[in-house]
Structures are given as C-alpha cells and as structure tokens.
mmCIF file of C-alpha atoms and ligand atoms in Angstrom:
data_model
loop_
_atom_site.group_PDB
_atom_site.id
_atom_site.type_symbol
_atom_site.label_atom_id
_atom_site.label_comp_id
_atom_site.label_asym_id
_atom_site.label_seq_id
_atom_site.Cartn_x
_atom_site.Cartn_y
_atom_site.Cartn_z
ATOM 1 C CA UNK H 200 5.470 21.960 -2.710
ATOM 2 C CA UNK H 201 6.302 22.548 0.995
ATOM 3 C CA UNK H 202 4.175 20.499 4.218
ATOM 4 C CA UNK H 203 0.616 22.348 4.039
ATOM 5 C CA UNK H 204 0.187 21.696 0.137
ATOM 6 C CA UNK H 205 1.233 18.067 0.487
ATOM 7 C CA UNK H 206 -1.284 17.677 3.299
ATOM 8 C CA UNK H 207 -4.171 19.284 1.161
ATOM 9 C CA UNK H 208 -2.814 17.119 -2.153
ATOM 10 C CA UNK H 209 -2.855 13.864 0.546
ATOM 11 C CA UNK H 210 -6.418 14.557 1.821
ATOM 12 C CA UNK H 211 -7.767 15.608 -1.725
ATOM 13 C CA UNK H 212 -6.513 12.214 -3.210
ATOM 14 C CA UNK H 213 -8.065 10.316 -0.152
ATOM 15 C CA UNK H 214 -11.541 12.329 -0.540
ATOM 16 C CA UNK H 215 -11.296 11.582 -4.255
ATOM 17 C CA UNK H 216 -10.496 7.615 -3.665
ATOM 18 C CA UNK H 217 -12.913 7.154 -0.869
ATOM 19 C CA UNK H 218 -15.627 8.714 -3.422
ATOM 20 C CA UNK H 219 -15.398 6.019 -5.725
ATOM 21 C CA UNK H 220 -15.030 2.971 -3.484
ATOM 22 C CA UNK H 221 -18.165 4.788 -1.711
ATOM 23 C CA UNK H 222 -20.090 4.747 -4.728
ATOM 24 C CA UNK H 223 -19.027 0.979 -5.813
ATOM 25 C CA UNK H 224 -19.305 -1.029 -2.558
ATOM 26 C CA UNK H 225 -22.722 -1.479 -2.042
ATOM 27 C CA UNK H 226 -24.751 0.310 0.730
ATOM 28 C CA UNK H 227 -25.502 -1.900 4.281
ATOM 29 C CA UNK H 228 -29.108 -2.033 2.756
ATOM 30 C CA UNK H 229 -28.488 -4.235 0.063
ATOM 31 C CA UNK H 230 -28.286 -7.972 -0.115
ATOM 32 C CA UNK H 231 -26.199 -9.734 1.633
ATOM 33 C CA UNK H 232 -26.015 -6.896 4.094
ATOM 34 C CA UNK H 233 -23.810 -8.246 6.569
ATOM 35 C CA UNK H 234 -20.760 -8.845 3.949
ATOM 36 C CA UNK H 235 -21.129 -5.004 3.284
ATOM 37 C CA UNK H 236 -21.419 -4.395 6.655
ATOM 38 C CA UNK H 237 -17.871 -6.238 6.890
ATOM 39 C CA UNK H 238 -16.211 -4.683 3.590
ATOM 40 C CA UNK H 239 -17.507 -1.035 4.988
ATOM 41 C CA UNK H 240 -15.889 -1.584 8.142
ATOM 42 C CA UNK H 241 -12.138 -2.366 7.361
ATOM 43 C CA UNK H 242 -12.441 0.202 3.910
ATOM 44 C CA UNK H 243 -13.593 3.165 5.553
ATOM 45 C CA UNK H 244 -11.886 2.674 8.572
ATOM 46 C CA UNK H 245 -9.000 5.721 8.018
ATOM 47 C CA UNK H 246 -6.851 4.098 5.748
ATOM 48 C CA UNK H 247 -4.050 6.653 4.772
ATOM 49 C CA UNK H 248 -4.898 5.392 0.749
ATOM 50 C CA UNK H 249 -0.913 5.696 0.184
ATOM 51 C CA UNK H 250 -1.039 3.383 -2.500
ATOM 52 C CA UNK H 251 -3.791 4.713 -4.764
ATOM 53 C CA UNK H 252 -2.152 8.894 -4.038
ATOM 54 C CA UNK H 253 1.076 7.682 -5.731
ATOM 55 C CA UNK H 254 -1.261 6.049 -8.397
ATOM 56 C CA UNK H 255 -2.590 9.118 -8.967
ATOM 57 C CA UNK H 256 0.452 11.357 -8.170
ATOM 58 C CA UNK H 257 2.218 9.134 -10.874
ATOM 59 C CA UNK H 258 -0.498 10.153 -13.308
ATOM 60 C CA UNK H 259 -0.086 13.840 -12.245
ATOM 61 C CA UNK H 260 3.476 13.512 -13.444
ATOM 62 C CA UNK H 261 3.602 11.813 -16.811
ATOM 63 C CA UNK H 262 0.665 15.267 -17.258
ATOM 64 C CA UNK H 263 -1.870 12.617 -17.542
ATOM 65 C CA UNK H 264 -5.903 12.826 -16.670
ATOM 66 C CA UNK H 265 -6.104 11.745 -13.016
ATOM 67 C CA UNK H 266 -10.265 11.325 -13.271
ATOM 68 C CA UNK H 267 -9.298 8.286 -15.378
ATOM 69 C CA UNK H 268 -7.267 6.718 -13.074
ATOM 70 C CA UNK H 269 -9.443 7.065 -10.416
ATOM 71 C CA UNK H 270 -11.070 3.828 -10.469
ATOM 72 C CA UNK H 271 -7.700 2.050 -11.096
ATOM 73 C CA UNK H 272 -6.617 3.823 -8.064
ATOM 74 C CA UNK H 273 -9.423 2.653 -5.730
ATOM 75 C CA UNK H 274 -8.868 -0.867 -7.049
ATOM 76 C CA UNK H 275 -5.718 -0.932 -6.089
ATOM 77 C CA UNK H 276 -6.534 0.220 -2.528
ATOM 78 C CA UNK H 277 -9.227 -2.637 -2.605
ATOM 79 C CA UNK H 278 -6.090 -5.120 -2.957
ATOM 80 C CA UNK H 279 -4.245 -3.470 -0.220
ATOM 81 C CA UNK H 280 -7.218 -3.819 2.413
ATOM 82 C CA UNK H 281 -7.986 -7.165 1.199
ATOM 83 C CA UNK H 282 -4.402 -7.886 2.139
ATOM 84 C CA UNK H 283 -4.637 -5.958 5.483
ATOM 85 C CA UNK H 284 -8.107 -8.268 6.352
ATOM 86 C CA UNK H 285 -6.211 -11.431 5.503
ATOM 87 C CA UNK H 286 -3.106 -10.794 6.748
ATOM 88 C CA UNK H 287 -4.420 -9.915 10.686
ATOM 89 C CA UNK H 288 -6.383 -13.566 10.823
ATOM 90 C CA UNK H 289 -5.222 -16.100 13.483
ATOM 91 C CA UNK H 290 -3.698 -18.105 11.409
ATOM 92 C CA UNK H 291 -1.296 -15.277 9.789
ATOM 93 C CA UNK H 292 -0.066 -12.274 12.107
ATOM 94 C CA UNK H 293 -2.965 -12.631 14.156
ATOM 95 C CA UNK H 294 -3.747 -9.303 15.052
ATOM 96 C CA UNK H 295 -6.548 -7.054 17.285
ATOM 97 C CA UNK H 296 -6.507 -4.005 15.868
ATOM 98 C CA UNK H 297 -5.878 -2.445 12.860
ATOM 99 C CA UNK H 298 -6.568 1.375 11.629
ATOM 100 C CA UNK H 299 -7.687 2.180 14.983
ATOM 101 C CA UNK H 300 -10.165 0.020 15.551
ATOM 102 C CA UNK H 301 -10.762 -4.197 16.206
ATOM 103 C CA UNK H 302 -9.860 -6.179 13.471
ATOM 104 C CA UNK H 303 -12.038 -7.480 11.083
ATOM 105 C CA UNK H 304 -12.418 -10.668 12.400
ATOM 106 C CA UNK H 305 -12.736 -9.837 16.243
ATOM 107 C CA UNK H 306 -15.484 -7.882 14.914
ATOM 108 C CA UNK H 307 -17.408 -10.670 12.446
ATOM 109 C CA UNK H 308 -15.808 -13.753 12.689
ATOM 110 C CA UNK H 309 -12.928 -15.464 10.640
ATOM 111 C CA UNK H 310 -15.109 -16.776 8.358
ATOM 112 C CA UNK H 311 -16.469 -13.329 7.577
ATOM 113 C CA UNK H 312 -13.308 -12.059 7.430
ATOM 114 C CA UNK H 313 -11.733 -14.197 5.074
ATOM 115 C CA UNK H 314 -15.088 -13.782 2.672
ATOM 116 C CA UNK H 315 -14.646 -9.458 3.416
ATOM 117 C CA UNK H 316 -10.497 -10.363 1.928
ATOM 118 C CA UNK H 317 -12.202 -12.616 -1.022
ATOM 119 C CA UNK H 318 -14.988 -10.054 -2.485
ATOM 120 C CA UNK H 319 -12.712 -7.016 -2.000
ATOM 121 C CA UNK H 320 -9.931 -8.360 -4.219
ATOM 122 C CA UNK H 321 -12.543 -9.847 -7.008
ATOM 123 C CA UNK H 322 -14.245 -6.292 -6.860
ATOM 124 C CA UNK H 323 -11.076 -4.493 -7.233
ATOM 125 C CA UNK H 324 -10.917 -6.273 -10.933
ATOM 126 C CA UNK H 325 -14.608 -5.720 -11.457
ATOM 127 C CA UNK H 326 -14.694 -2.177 -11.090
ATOM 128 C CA UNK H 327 -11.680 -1.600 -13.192
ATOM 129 C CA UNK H 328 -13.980 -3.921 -16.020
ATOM 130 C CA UNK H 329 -16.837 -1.412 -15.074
ATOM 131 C CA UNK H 330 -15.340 1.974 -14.468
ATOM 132 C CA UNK H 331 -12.009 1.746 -16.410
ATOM 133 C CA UNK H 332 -13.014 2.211 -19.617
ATOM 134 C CA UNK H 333 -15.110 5.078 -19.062
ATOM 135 C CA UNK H 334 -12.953 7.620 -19.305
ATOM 136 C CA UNK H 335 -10.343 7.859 -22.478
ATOM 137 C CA UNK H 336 -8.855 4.608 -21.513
ATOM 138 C CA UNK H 337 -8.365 1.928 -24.251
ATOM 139 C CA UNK H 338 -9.675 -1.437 -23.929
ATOM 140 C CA UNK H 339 -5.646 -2.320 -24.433
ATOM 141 C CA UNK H 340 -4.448 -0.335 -21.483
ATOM 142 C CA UNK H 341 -7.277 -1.480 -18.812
ATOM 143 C CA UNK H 342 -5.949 -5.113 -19.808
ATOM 144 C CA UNK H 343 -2.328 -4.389 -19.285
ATOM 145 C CA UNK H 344 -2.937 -2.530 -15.941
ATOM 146 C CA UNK H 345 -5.097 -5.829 -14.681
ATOM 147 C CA UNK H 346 -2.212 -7.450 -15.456
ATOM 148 C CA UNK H 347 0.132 -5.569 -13.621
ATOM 149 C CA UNK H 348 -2.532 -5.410 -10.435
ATOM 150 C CA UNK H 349 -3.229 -8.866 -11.163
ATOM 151 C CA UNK H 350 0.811 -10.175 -11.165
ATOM 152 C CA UNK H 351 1.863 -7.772 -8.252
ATOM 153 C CA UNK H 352 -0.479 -9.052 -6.419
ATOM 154 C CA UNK H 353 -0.519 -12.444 -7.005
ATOM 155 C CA UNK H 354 2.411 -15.456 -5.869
ATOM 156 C CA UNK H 355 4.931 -13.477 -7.680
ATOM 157 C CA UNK H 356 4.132 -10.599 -5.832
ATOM 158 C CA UNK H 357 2.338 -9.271 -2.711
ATOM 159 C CA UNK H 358 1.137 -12.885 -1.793
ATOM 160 C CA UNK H 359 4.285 -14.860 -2.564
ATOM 161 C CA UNK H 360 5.908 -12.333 -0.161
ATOM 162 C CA UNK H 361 3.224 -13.048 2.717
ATOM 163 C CA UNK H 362 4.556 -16.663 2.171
ATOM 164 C CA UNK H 363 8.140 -16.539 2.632
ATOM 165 C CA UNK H 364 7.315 -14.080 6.122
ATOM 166 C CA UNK H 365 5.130 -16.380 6.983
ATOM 167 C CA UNK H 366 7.655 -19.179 6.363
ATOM 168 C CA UNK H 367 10.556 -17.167 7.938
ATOM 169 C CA UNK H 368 8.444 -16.559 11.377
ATOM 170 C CA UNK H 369 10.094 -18.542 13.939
ATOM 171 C CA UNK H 370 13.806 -18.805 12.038
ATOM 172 C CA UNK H 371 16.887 -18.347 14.431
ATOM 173 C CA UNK H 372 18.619 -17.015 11.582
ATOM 174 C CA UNK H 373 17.972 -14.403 8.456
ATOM 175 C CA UNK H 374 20.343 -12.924 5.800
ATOM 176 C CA UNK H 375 19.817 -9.481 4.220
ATOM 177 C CA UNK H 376 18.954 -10.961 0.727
ATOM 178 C CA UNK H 377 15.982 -13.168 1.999
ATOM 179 C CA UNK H 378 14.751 -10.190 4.119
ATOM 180 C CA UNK H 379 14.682 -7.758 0.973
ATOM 181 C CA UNK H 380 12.968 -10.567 -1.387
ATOM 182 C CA UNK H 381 10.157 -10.419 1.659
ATOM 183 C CA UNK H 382 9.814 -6.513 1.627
ATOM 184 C CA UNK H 383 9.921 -6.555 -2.176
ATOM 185 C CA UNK H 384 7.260 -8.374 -2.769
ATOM 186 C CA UNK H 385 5.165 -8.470 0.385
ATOM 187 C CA UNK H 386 5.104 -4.687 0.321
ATOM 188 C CA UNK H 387 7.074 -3.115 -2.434
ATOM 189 C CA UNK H 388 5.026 -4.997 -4.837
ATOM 190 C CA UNK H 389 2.350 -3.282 -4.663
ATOM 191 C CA UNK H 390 3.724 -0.072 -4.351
ATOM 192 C CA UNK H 391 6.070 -0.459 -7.231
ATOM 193 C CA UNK H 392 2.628 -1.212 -9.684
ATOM 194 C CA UNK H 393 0.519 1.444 -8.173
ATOM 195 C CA UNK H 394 3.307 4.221 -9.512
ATOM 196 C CA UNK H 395 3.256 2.135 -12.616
ATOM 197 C CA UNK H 396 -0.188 1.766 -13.095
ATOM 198 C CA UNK H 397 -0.521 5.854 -12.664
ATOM 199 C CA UNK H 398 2.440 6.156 -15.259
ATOM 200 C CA UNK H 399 0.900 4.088 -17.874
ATOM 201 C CA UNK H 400 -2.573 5.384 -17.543
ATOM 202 C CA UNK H 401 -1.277 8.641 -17.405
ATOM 203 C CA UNK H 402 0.265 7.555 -20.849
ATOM 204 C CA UNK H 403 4.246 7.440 -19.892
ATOM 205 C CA UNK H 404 6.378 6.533 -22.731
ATOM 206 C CA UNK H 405 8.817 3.244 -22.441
ATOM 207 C CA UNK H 406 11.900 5.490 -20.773
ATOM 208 C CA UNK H 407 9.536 7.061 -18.217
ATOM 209 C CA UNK H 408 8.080 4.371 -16.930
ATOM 210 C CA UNK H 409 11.377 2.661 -16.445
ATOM 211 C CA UNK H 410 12.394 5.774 -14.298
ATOM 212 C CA UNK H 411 8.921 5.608 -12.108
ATOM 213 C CA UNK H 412 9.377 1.709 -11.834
ATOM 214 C CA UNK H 413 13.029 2.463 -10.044
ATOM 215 C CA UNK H 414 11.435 5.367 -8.522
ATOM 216 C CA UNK H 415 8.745 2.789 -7.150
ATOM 217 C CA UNK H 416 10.814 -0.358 -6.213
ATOM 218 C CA UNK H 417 13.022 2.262 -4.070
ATOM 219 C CA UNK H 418 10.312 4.169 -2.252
ATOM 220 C CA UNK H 419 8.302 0.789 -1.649
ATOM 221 C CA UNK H 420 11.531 -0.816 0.175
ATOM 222 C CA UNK H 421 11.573 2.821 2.183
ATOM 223 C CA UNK H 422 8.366 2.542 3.008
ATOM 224 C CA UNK H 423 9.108 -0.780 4.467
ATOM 225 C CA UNK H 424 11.849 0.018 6.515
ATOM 226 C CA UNK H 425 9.912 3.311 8.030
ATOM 227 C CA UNK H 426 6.797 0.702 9.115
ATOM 228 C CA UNK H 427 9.654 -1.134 10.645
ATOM 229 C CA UNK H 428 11.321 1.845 12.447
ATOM 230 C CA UNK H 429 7.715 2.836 13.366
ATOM 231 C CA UNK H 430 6.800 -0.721 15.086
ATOM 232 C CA UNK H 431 9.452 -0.017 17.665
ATOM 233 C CA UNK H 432 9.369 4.152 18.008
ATOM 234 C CA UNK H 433 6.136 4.993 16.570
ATOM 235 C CA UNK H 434 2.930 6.170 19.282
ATOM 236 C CA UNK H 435 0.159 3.044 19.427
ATOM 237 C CA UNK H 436 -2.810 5.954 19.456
ATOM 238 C CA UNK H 437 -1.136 7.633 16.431
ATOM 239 C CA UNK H 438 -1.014 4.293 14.304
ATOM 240 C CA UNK H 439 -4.263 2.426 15.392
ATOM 241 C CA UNK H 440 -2.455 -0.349 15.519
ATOM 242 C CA UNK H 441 -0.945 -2.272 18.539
ATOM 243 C CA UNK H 442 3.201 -1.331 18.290
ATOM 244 C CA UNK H 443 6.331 -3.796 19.545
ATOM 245 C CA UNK H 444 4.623 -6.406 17.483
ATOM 246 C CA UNK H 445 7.394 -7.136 15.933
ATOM 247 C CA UNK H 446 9.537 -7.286 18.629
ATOM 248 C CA UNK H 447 6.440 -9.797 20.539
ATOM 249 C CA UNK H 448 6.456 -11.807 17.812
ATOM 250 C CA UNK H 449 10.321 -12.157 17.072
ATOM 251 C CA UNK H 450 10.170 -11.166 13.351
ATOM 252 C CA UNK H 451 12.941 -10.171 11.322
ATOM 253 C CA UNK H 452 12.936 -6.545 10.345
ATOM 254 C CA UNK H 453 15.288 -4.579 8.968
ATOM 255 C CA UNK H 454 15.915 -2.473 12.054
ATOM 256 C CA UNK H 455 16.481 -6.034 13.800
ATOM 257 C CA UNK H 456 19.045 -7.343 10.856
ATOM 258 C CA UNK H 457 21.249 -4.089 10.372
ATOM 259 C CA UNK H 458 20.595 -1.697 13.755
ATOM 260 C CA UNK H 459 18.010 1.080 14.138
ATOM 261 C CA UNK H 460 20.607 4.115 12.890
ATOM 262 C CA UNK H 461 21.548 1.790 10.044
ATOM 263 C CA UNK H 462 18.229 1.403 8.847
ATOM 264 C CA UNK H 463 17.137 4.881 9.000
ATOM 265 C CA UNK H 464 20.055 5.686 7.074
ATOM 266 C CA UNK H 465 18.985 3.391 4.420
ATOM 267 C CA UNK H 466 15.273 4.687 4.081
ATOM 268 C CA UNK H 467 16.412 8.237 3.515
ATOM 269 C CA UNK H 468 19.107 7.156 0.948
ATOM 270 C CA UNK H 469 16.394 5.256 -0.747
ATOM 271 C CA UNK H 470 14.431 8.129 -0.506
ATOM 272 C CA UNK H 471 16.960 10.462 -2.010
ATOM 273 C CA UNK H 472 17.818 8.236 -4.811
ATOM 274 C CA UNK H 473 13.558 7.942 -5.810
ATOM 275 C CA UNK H 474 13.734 11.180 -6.509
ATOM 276 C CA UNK H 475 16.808 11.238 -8.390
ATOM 277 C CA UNK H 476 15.018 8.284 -10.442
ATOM 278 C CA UNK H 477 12.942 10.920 -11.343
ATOM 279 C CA UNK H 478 15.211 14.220 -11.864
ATOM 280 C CA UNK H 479 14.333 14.506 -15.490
ATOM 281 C CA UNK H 480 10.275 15.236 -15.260
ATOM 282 C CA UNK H 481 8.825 18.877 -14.657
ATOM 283 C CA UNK H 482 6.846 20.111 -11.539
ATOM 284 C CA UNK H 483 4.008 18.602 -11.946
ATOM 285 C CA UNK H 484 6.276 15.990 -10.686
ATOM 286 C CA UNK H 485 6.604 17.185 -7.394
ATOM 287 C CA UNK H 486 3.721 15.444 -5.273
ATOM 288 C CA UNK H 487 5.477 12.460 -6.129
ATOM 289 C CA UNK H 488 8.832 13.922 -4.267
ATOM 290 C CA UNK H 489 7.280 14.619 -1.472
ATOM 291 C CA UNK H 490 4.880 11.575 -1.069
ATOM 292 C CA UNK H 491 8.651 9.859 -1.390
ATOM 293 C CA UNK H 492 9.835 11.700 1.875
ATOM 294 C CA UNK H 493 6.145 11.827 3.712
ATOM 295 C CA UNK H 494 6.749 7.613 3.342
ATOM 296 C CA UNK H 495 9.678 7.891 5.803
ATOM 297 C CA UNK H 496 8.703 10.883 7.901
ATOM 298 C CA UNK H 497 5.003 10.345 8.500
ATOM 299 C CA UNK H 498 3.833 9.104 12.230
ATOM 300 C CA UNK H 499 1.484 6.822 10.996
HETATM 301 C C1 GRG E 75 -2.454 -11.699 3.299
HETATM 302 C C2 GRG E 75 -1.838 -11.999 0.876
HETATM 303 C C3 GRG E 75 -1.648 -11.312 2.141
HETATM 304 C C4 GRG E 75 -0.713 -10.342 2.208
HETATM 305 C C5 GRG E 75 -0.488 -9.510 3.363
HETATM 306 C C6 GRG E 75 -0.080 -6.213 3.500
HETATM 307 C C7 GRG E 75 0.524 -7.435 4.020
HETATM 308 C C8 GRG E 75 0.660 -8.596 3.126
HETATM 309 C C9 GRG E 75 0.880 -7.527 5.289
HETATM 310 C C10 GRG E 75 0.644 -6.439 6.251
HETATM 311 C C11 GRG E 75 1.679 -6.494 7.304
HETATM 312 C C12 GRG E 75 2.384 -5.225 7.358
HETATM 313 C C13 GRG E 75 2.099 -4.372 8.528
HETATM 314 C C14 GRG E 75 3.218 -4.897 6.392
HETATM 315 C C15 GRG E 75 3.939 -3.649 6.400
HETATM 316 C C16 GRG E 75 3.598 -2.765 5.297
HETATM 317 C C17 GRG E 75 2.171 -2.458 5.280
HETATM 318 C C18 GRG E 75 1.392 -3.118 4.242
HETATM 319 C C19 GRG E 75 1.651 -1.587 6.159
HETATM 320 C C20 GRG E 75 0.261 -1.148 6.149
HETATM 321 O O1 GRG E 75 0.070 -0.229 5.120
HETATM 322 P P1 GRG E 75 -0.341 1.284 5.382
HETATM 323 O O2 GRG E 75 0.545 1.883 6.426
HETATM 324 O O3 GRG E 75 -1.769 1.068 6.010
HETATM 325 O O4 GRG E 75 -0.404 1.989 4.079
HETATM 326 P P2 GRG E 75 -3.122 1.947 5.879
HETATM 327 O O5 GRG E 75 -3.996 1.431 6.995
HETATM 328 O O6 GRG E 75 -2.783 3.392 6.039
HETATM 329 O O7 GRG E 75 -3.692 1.643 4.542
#
C-alpha cells in the first residue's frame, strides 16, 4: 500500500465513521437543541478519527466484516472527543483551540462543555446497545467490547492517566517510568482497545489478538511521542491547535525527559517493532502498517 492508497483508505474510514455518528447524534432541530448544537460542534469539527481507522483497519486484518464494526468504531471516537472536550476546560489544560477552531467551552460555556463531554461518552455505550448487535455480532461479543471501551477508558485507563498528568503538572522532577505509565494510559489506552476491539469483532483468535494488543500498546506510545515532537516542530495552522503548549505550560514530555533526536528514535523503533508484532498476518494486513508509520510521520 504506498502514500495515495493510505490517504484514500484514511478518508474512506473517516467518511464511513462520520456517517454513523451523523446519523446517531441528533439533528440541531431536536430537543434540547443547544446540547446538539455543542456535541455537533467539537464531533464534526475535522477530527483525523485515528482511533476508530485502526478499529476498523484491525478488523480488515483478522478478514473480518468492517460494516459491523462500524458503530463500535464511532463509539470509540465518541470517547476520544469526549476526552478532547474535557480535557481543554480551565480547570485541566485549559485550552482555546482545538481542531482548528475555539474550544468547546469558549464557544458555550464550561458548563455546556462539561454536559457536551458527559452525553458523548454515555452515547458512545448507547449506540453500541443500539447499533452493535445489528450486524452478525453476538450479544456475548458487544458485552466484552463495552468492557474493553468501558475499562480503557475508565480510572484504569484513559482517565486514570489524565490524573497522574494532571497531578505531575507543576513537578520539578519526572522519571521515565512515571512518564510512560501517563502516555500508557492517558493515550495508549485507548488506542491499544480500539485495535483490540477491531480484532475481536473482526473475530481474532486468542494468539492474534495478543499480537494486535502488542501491536497496539507500541503504536499508541508512538503516537504519543510524535504529538510530543509535533508540540514543539509541528505548524499551528496545520494542527488547529495552538503549538509550544507544552513548553508554556512546563509539562513533561518525552522529547523534554530524553532529547528531541532521542525521542524520534524511539517512535520509529516502536513503529518498526508494531509491525513486526504483526509479521505473521496476510495483506489485508497492510493498512494497519502503514496507519503504524502515518502515526509518526503525519503533520497533524
Ligand atoms: C479528560 C478524561 C480526560 C482525558 C483526557 C485525550 C486526553 C485525555 C488528553 C488530550 C491531551 C493530548 C493532546 C494528548 C495527546 C494525545 C492526544 C489525545 C492527541 C489528540 O488526538 P488526535 O491527534 O486528535 O487523534 P484529533 O483531533 O485528530 O481527533
């Protein structure tokens, strides 16, 4: 798969996501119109929908049905702008913009905002109840991917990494193993159960989904890093985001922690060793290789 085809595979998974989250969140007409107003605005708001491609791209590779993963998929990218909402607010990063445009909160309030963070990650579990089972997925399966979603996502995950950044903000000093528990689970969480969640739906024996799980954990840390490297070299108009924040707000990165050369070196070797994770499977494998490299070579 060279460039072109992973740009066409990237905007055909985003047009395919954006479908169903279009079709679920409820149109500014309905009642109460101003919280869809809200949701609209941060979800549709140019999102690259990373997380719910290498859902689906995880599905492509185990050769399972990626129009039942679909709603998992958008879900999962519910969580992640949930996340995004929350974690701009005053009282956590306290950020103005965000995908190109003012935050969610400049825009509607805190209040608002913290409601828009609320119904998207309740919805993302009420359209898997709704839409999962649809397709040819067992009542079984849509329980054990809520529980993945629902446990990456949660303290042990996603959130309980937003803590310890939160409680590391401000700290004269930071060791490599507290640093990596933050990306793990404030980022790579998510990441890591979004490959998952394709492999299982996608019907990935035991053995396989060990191999996408390293393959996950690996490329989520990567992807980490790269945001980090792109903070301090990566063009404000390209992002749609504010850049040097990190820098602004003395946080501890991993560019900060090892050196900039240091921790490019490290996202490409854990690029290099996701895909040897994941040697073993066919072609239809190969989306997944290159959304590994696109994590540490993209601009935005
Ligand atoms: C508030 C519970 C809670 C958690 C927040 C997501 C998060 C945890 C913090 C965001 C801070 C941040 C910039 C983390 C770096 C990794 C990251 C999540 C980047 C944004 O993800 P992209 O690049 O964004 O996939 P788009 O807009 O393309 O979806």
């Amino acid at each position: 798969m060279d460039k072109e085809k992973l740009q066409t595979y990237l905007s055909e998974g985003k047009e395919a996501v954006d479908r169903v989250l279009k079709s679920y969140i409820p149109s500014v007409k309905c009642e109460p119109s101003l919280m869809y107003e809200a949701i609209r605005y941060s979800l549709f708001a140019g999102g690259k929908r990373l997380r719910p491609i290498l859902c689906l791209a995880a599905c492509d590779a185990v050769g399972g049905r990626r129009e039942a993963a679909l709603p998992f998929a958008a879900a999962i990218e519910m969580i992640h702008t949930y996340s995004l909402v929350h974690d701009d607010l005053p009282s956590m990063d306290n950020d103005a913009y965000r995908r190109g445009r003012l935050t969610n909160h400049k825009v509607f309030g805190e209040g608002i905002a913290i409601l828009v963070g609320d119904a998207l990650l309740t919805s993302a579990f009420t359209l898997i109840v709704e839409k999962g089972c649809l397709g040819s997925v067992s009542p079984k399966k849509v329980l054990a991917v809520m529980l993945e979603l629902g446990s990456s996502s949660g303290s042990a995950g996603l959130v309980g990494g937003q803590l310890a950044d939160l409680q590391s903000q401000g700290k004269k000093e930071m060791d490599m193993e507290k640093l990596l528990y933050i990306h793990q689970h404030k980022t790579g969480a998510l990441i890591r159960a979004s490959v998952r969640i394709g492999g299982m739906l996608g019907g990935a024996p035991q053995r396989r989904l060990a191999q996408l799980t390293r393959y996950g954990e690996k490329v989520g840390l990567a992807f980490q890093i790269a945001d980090d490297l792109l903070d301090l070299e990566g063009e404000e108009k390209e992002m749609g985001k504010s850049v040097g924040q990190d820098q602004a707000k003395e946080k501890w990165t991993y560019p900060r922690l090892a050196g900039r050369e240091q921790a490019k070196k490290e996202a490409r070797r854990l690029v290099d060793a996701a895909v040897e994770e994941i040697k073993t499977l066919g072609p239809e494998a190969d989306p997944l290789r290159q959304l590994a490299n696109y994590m540490i070579e993209r601009r935005k």
